[in-house]
XYZ file of C-alpha atoms in Angstrom:
481
model
C 117.510 90.311 136.667
C 116.899 93.667 138.399
C 114.055 93.801 140.906
C 112.206 96.478 138.921
C 112.433 94.485 135.710
C 111.193 91.343 137.486
C 108.251 93.273 138.916
C 107.381 94.610 135.446
C 107.502 91.083 134.018
C 105.244 89.602 136.706
C 102.746 92.452 136.567
C 102.744 92.341 132.768
C 102.006 88.614 132.682
C 99.259 88.969 135.281
C 97.591 91.779 133.368
C 97.847 90.343 129.853
C 94.388 88.773 129.709
C 92.661 91.663 131.401
C 94.672 94.130 129.354
C 93.510 92.651 126.065
C 89.859 92.680 127.107
C 90.124 96.137 128.584
C 91.838 97.474 125.486
C 89.091 96.199 123.219
C 86.390 97.492 125.574
C 87.898 100.984 125.463
C 88.428 100.842 121.714
C 85.034 99.387 120.792
C 83.228 102.723 120.197
C 85.754 103.716 117.521
C 86.495 100.199 116.286
C 84.034 100.071 113.396
C 84.731 103.560 111.968
C 88.529 103.192 112.117
C 88.682 99.644 110.795
C 86.027 99.614 108.142
C 86.210 103.245 107.034
C 89.776 103.102 105.756
C 89.218 99.537 104.541
C 86.346 100.768 102.340
C 88.662 103.265 100.683
C 91.465 100.738 100.309
C 89.039 98.436 98.495
C 87.816 101.311 96.294
C 91.344 102.237 95.207
C 92.326 98.626 94.540
C 89.204 97.947 92.458
C 89.535 101.148 90.442
C 93.243 100.524 89.791
C 92.459 97.005 88.608
C 89.868 98.342 86.162
C 92.323 100.834 84.672
C 94.975 98.114 84.348
C 92.553 96.316 82.021
C 92.171 99.343 79.714
C 93.473 98.846 76.166
C 96.254 101.445 76.002
C 98.938 99.520 74.165
C 100.938 98.427 77.229
C 100.152 96.125 80.120
C 100.569 98.723 82.868
C 99.692 101.919 81.005
C 96.214 102.374 82.504
C 97.118 101.731 86.133
C 100.359 103.715 85.827
C 98.499 106.750 84.495
C 96.000 106.436 87.334
C 98.871 106.309 89.834
C 100.556 109.345 88.265
C 97.415 111.444 88.757
C 97.321 110.413 92.409
C 101.027 111.240 92.764
C 100.367 114.717 91.398
C 97.749 115.287 94.109
C 100.108 114.007 96.833
C 102.869 116.293 95.574
C 100.651 119.382 95.503
C 99.311 118.676 98.995
C 102.838 118.183 100.349
C 104.086 121.411 98.749
C 101.166 123.502 100.004
C 100.637 121.693 103.298
C 101.225 124.799 105.408
C 98.349 126.534 103.617
C 95.790 123.746 103.523
C 96.518 121.651 106.638
C 94.688 120.273 108.458
C 92.725 118.929 105.529
C 89.869 117.489 107.603
C 88.735 121.018 108.537
C 88.189 121.989 104.902
C 84.630 121.225 103.821
C 85.660 121.685 100.194
C 88.091 118.762 100.518
C 85.358 116.504 101.905
C 82.888 117.520 99.219
C 85.424 117.126 96.412
C 86.534 113.709 97.665
C 83.005 112.312 97.869
C 81.639 113.819 94.639
C 84.696 112.892 92.567
C 84.773 109.379 94.018
C 81.149 108.736 93.095
C 81.589 110.315 89.658
C 84.700 108.225 89.012
C 82.901 105.072 90.105
C 79.971 105.694 87.761
C 82.228 106.565 84.830
C 84.399 103.492 85.354
C 81.418 101.154 85.682
C 79.661 102.600 82.644
C 82.748 102.488 80.406
C 82.096 100.911 76.985
C 82.964 97.246 76.707
C 85.185 97.936 73.703
C 88.049 100.429 73.608
C 87.362 103.276 76.022
C 87.372 106.744 74.363
C 90.139 109.032 75.618
C 87.837 111.759 76.974
C 85.830 109.206 78.918
C 88.982 107.542 80.257
C 90.539 110.894 81.235
C 87.428 111.980 83.157
C 87.094 108.656 84.975
C 90.790 108.511 85.789
C 91.033 112.112 86.940
C 87.946 111.993 89.158
C 88.700 108.689 90.891
C 92.438 109.365 91.302
C 91.967 112.808 92.886
C 89.272 111.408 95.181
C 91.411 108.435 96.149
C 94.394 110.637 97.023
C 92.274 113.023 99.112
C 90.718 110.163 101.053
C 94.136 108.632 101.754
C 95.386 111.933 103.174
C 92.225 112.478 105.224
C 92.572 109.022 106.760
C 96.279 109.642 107.374
C 95.333 112.737 109.378
C 92.968 110.588 111.455
C 95.599 107.908 112.079
C 98.092 110.591 113.154
C 95.701 111.486 116.003
C 96.067 108.017 117.558
C 98.583 106.626 120.018
C 101.165 104.106 118.684
C 99.020 101.091 119.556
C 96.022 102.605 117.784
C 98.074 103.392 114.688
C 99.422 99.848 114.389
C 96.081 98.218 115.158
C 93.806 100.270 112.926
C 96.137 100.687 109.941
C 97.069 96.996 109.795
C 93.425 95.996 110.321
C 92.271 98.313 107.540
C 94.894 96.969 105.129
C 93.741 93.454 105.973
C 90.012 94.098 105.511
C 90.454 96.374 102.492
C 92.605 93.885 100.607
C 90.230 91.014 101.325
C 87.259 93.156 100.305
C 88.831 94.154 96.991
C 89.733 90.544 96.239
C 86.181 89.367 96.970
C 84.567 92.138 94.911
C 86.891 92.030 91.910
C 84.481 89.930 89.821
C 81.503 92.254 90.367
C 80.411 94.005 87.176
C 77.639 96.060 85.615
C 75.076 97.807 87.809
C 76.294 95.986 90.906
C 79.811 97.264 90.316
C 78.560 100.845 89.980
C 76.583 100.525 93.208
C 79.503 99.030 95.133
C 82.074 101.532 93.868
C 79.770 104.482 94.597
C 78.849 103.211 98.076
C 82.414 102.517 99.269
C 83.673 106.153 99.379
C 80.401 107.425 100.863
C 80.579 104.830 103.632
C 84.254 105.676 104.156
C 83.462 109.379 104.521
C 80.770 108.642 107.095
C 83.133 106.464 109.117
C 85.840 109.108 108.880
C 83.605 111.823 110.315
C 82.495 109.501 113.112
C 86.101 108.667 113.930
C 87.214 112.328 114.024
C 84.307 113.124 116.354
C 85.777 110.731 118.927
C 89.287 112.228 118.910
C 90.231 114.353 121.923
C 90.848 118.015 120.974
C 94.464 117.854 122.187
C 95.196 115.073 119.678
C 93.608 116.654 116.597
C 95.919 117.684 113.708
C 97.604 121.056 114.078
C 97.630 123.901 111.585
C 101.259 124.964 112.088
C 104.607 123.449 112.997
C 108.293 124.377 113.090
C 111.109 123.535 110.708
C 112.026 119.869 110.489
C 114.456 117.417 108.921
C 112.640 114.895 106.779
C 113.682 111.226 107.325
C 114.861 110.811 103.743
C 116.812 107.600 104.263
C 113.580 105.822 105.139
C 112.012 107.033 101.930
C 115.046 105.775 99.989
C 114.636 102.310 101.524
C 110.932 102.216 100.667
C 111.738 103.464 97.154
C 114.095 100.536 96.581
C 111.451 98.102 97.806
C 108.869 99.773 95.547
C 111.216 99.424 92.583
C 111.943 95.756 93.302
C 108.250 94.981 93.640
C 107.427 96.933 90.468
C 109.971 94.917 88.472
C 108.559 91.657 89.708
C 104.948 92.815 89.280
C 105.521 93.641 85.614
C 107.162 90.289 84.827
C 105.086 88.107 82.465
C 105.114 85.276 85.004
C 103.839 87.394 87.917
C 100.963 85.759 89.796
C 98.150 88.276 90.365
C 96.823 86.604 93.503
C 100.252 86.697 95.163
C 100.021 90.383 96.079
C 96.702 90.276 98.003
C 97.856 87.103 99.733
C 101.148 88.746 100.769
C 99.354 91.834 102.084
C 96.802 89.751 103.995
C 99.505 87.623 105.634
C 101.666 90.509 106.887
C 98.699 92.718 107.863
C 97.149 89.834 109.821
C 100.444 89.084 111.575
C 100.961 92.726 112.616
C 97.321 93.089 113.654
C 97.475 90.011 115.888
C 100.757 91.202 117.368
C 99.213 94.572 118.206
C 96.122 92.990 119.754
C 97.654 90.223 121.822
C 101.454 90.261 121.916
C 102.562 93.893 121.794
C 103.936 93.960 125.327
C 106.073 90.879 124.686
C 107.204 91.825 121.174
C 110.287 93.782 120.184
C 108.942 96.097 117.499
C 112.411 96.415 115.970
C 111.872 92.859 114.683
C 108.922 94.096 112.626
C 110.858 96.700 110.673
C 113.626 94.161 110.030
C 111.223 91.504 108.729
C 110.656 92.988 105.227
C 114.329 92.387 104.427
C 114.345 88.544 104.655
C 110.942 88.362 102.977
C 112.104 90.398 100.000
C 115.482 88.654 99.764
C 113.954 85.174 99.904
C 111.424 86.133 97.246
C 114.022 87.567 94.868
C 116.467 84.712 95.477
C 113.925 82.094 94.458
C 113.053 83.783 91.138
C 115.787 81.960 89.155
C 114.511 78.641 90.567
C 110.805 79.140 90.032
C 110.659 76.062 87.818
C 111.273 73.897 90.861
C 109.994 76.027 93.759
C 107.044 77.717 92.097
C 106.693 81.322 90.980
C 103.735 81.878 93.306
C 105.938 81.495 96.385
C 108.460 84.020 95.066
C 105.800 86.579 94.205
C 104.072 86.153 97.572
C 107.313 86.733 99.496
C 108.246 89.792 97.426
C 104.732 91.205 97.818
C 104.771 90.556 101.569
C 108.154 92.249 101.991
C 107.074 95.310 100.069
C 103.702 95.547 101.842
C 105.269 95.203 105.305
C 107.862 97.868 104.552
C 105.078 100.232 103.464
C 103.072 99.443 106.605
C 106.025 99.998 108.940
C 106.847 103.355 107.387
C 103.177 104.370 107.615
C 103.204 103.537 111.336
C 106.345 105.573 111.863
C 105.287 108.667 109.931
C 101.871 108.802 111.587
C 103.573 108.529 114.980
C 106.045 111.280 114.074
C 103.134 113.505 113.097
C 101.394 112.719 116.398
C 104.512 113.474 118.468
C 105.792 116.568 116.683
C 102.664 117.979 115.082
C 104.093 117.945 111.541
C 101.275 117.493 109.039
C 100.870 114.066 107.476
C 100.187 115.891 104.210
C 103.962 116.304 104.137
C 105.077 113.043 105.733
C 102.637 110.569 104.186
C 102.354 112.644 101.009
C 106.061 112.176 100.321
C 105.792 108.521 101.319
C 103.108 107.986 98.684
C 105.356 109.637 96.089
C 107.720 106.661 96.316
C 105.207 104.849 94.080
C 107.062 106.475 91.185
C 109.809 103.887 91.758
C 107.266 101.105 91.332
C 106.147 102.657 88.057
C 109.780 102.827 86.948
C 110.161 99.155 87.835
C 107.338 98.310 85.427
C 109.620 99.340 82.561
C 112.489 96.994 83.486
C 111.222 93.576 82.299
C 111.034 94.860 78.728
C 114.770 95.651 78.919
C 115.879 92.565 80.833
C 116.689 90.447 77.793
C 119.725 92.596 77.057
C 120.987 92.607 80.686
C 123.952 90.465 81.729
C 125.402 90.334 85.241
C 127.856 87.922 86.905
C 127.421 85.483 84.043
C 123.628 85.568 84.400
C 121.237 86.894 81.805
C 117.633 87.997 81.585
C 115.396 87.451 84.624
C 118.203 85.880 86.682
C 120.422 88.958 86.158
C 117.573 91.294 87.119
C 116.880 89.262 90.259
C 120.554 89.382 91.276
C 120.731 93.146 90.727
C 117.565 93.748 92.747
C 118.899 91.560 95.556
C 122.055 93.673 95.775
C 119.999 96.873 95.819
C 117.720 95.590 98.580
C 120.684 94.440 100.699
C 122.404 97.814 100.433
C 119.233 99.789 101.144
C 118.163 97.581 104.047
C 121.520 98.164 105.695
C 120.256 101.636 106.566
C 117.710 100.010 108.871
C 120.203 97.909 110.798
C 123.284 99.994 111.421
C 123.738 102.055 114.550
C 120.404 101.386 116.273
C 119.731 99.629 119.549
C 116.850 97.183 119.750
C 116.047 98.549 123.209
C 115.301 102.030 121.877
C 111.563 102.738 122.214
C 109.909 102.741 118.830
C 108.266 105.899 117.601
C 110.204 109.098 116.972
C 113.459 107.355 117.948
C 112.560 104.181 116.034
C 114.798 104.952 113.072
C 117.032 107.476 114.771
C 115.048 110.572 113.834
C 114.289 111.766 117.337
C 115.892 115.136 116.521
C 113.674 115.625 113.485
C 112.152 118.902 114.660
C 114.704 121.716 115.063
C 112.224 124.371 116.031
C 109.218 122.886 117.699
C 106.738 123.828 120.316
C 106.672 123.404 124.053
C 105.674 119.756 123.706
C 108.979 118.792 122.079
C 110.967 120.774 124.635
C 109.245 118.949 127.481
C 109.949 115.577 125.856
C 113.614 116.518 125.448
C 113.910 117.524 129.103
C 112.202 114.286 130.134
C 114.793 112.337 128.154
C 117.603 114.190 129.931
C 116.077 113.584 133.375
C 115.431 109.922 132.584
C 119.027 109.351 131.507
C 120.469 111.242 134.490
C 118.445 109.237 137.021
C 118.589 105.799 135.379
C 114.923 105.423 134.440
C 113.953 102.393 132.382
C 112.463 102.773 128.905
C 108.917 102.218 130.195
C 109.451 104.591 133.139
C 110.661 107.215 130.687
C 107.462 106.821 128.659
C 105.346 107.254 131.808
C 107.412 110.308 132.782
C 106.832 111.935 129.369
C 103.085 111.329 129.427
C 102.685 112.667 132.969
C 104.753 115.723 132.059
C 102.536 116.294 129.010
C 99.452 116.320 131.228
C 97.969 112.929 130.352
C 95.478 111.504 132.851
C 96.064 108.053 134.409
C 93.352 106.543 132.181
C 94.943 108.007 129.051
C 98.369 106.700 130.088
C 97.007 103.215 130.757
C 95.321 103.134 127.353
C 98.310 104.497 125.440
C 100.870 102.201 127.072
C 98.476 99.233 127.357
C 99.064 98.709 131.083
C 96.850 98.105 134.099
C 96.189 100.694 136.776
C 98.308 98.791 139.308
C 101.216 98.656 136.884
C 101.019 102.416 136.352
C 101.061 103.023 140.105
C 104.156 100.833 140.451
C 105.903 102.773 137.699
C 104.998 106.067 139.349
C 106.340 104.916 142.730
C 109.684 103.903 141.224
C 109.910 107.180 139.275
C 109.282 109.166 142.450
C 111.944 107.156 144.296
C 114.570 107.600 141.586
C 113.879 111.319 141.164
C 113.580 111.970 144.911
C 110.144 113.597 144.633
C 106.689 112.942 146.057
C 104.064 114.342 143.665
C 103.161 114.987 140.052
C 103.538 118.715 140.673
C 107.172 118.201 141.638
C 107.678 115.924 138.646
C 106.282 118.497 136.204
C 108.338 121.254 137.806
C 111.509 119.168 137.450
C 111.033 118.899 133.673
C 109.806 122.463 133.264
C 106.244 121.517 132.354
C 104.606 124.100 134.620
C 101.498 123.403 136.664
């Protein structure tokens, strides 16, 4: 083992306990707004979607699918006109519309007649709550894109965990209590969102312009296949409703704990590979549910789909943070993959006539989905090194921005200098942050390292580059004074 690597290992182990406590101490002021604010909105969307799925529209998924289609329309419009409306958090009209429509949708849904809901009533409730839900998701995505990688993983996974648990606990609430809960959730979320934005440093706030870029379409294709597979299973008559929240809670809790306590000792590439075995194991056990239990299959499929969605959310928020591209485009297109889940809802009705490899019905569908997932997941495994730092280079999209600002140019020059002088992956990260003008405290918080560890990294960088100061370092990478 190289001396530098051994030093990193020893210093990392010595600073683990203090690093965890220090990280939470620094994060505590923004902990409640970031965690609970997005969780409130997650719970609101889940509860509203469940109510529409119970509407009598002639098909099992008609109500929830229509609700999702309205949300998809909002995501599409925001992605198409992102250059005109971004950043969304600066538009008071977006805040007002999100809150008013959310409350109106909540009251309309809660006051819906017990019998068949009239179409005008249903259309108003669905339109108001779906538009509000989509706007809140995009506003929170803009907030998450302001955070460093650790913050993104911690707060998004924590919000998914708390929001899913909250929706599951509140699903039996009805009547006046339901109206009060559904109306309070978006208002509380908006308050938390404003408090969280107030704590973001100006340099990290969303930008209003960005250069041309190549969208990471192969990632969207992979998520689309997972959405389709989950949608097929979700629409099956034997699907267990409690399997999905359990799957989400399990993967969100695992990622959250990893981010809080084991991030420095965890290879993040293992996280984006994990959805594959979860989904495959879930689909493979479908033909044997009589002996193994359908609940296990549905939980594994739900966990695989949820983890894939979480991983892609982490990545796209980090790409937005690094390159300045609006999340209205990145996360807006990500949300559009839900159309594949809606398409999957139509498959079980056609499965009786499907035959494949001598299998029929549900077994044939499961085999076909397994093949699709294997082929799509191959895009995540081929040609990538597990030692590549996660983030913009996580899926090989480091060259996403063709025309970008000075920030990207500095990062590119840092990469060239790091490769030419044999800097380690962590030393390269420190080099980039120093070149971008980060203070020592900001670097320690973003990389989750102690002050002594940072000083050791800086000393080795100076030795390898043959320099003696930060001014020389910045001049070497063309970062100016």
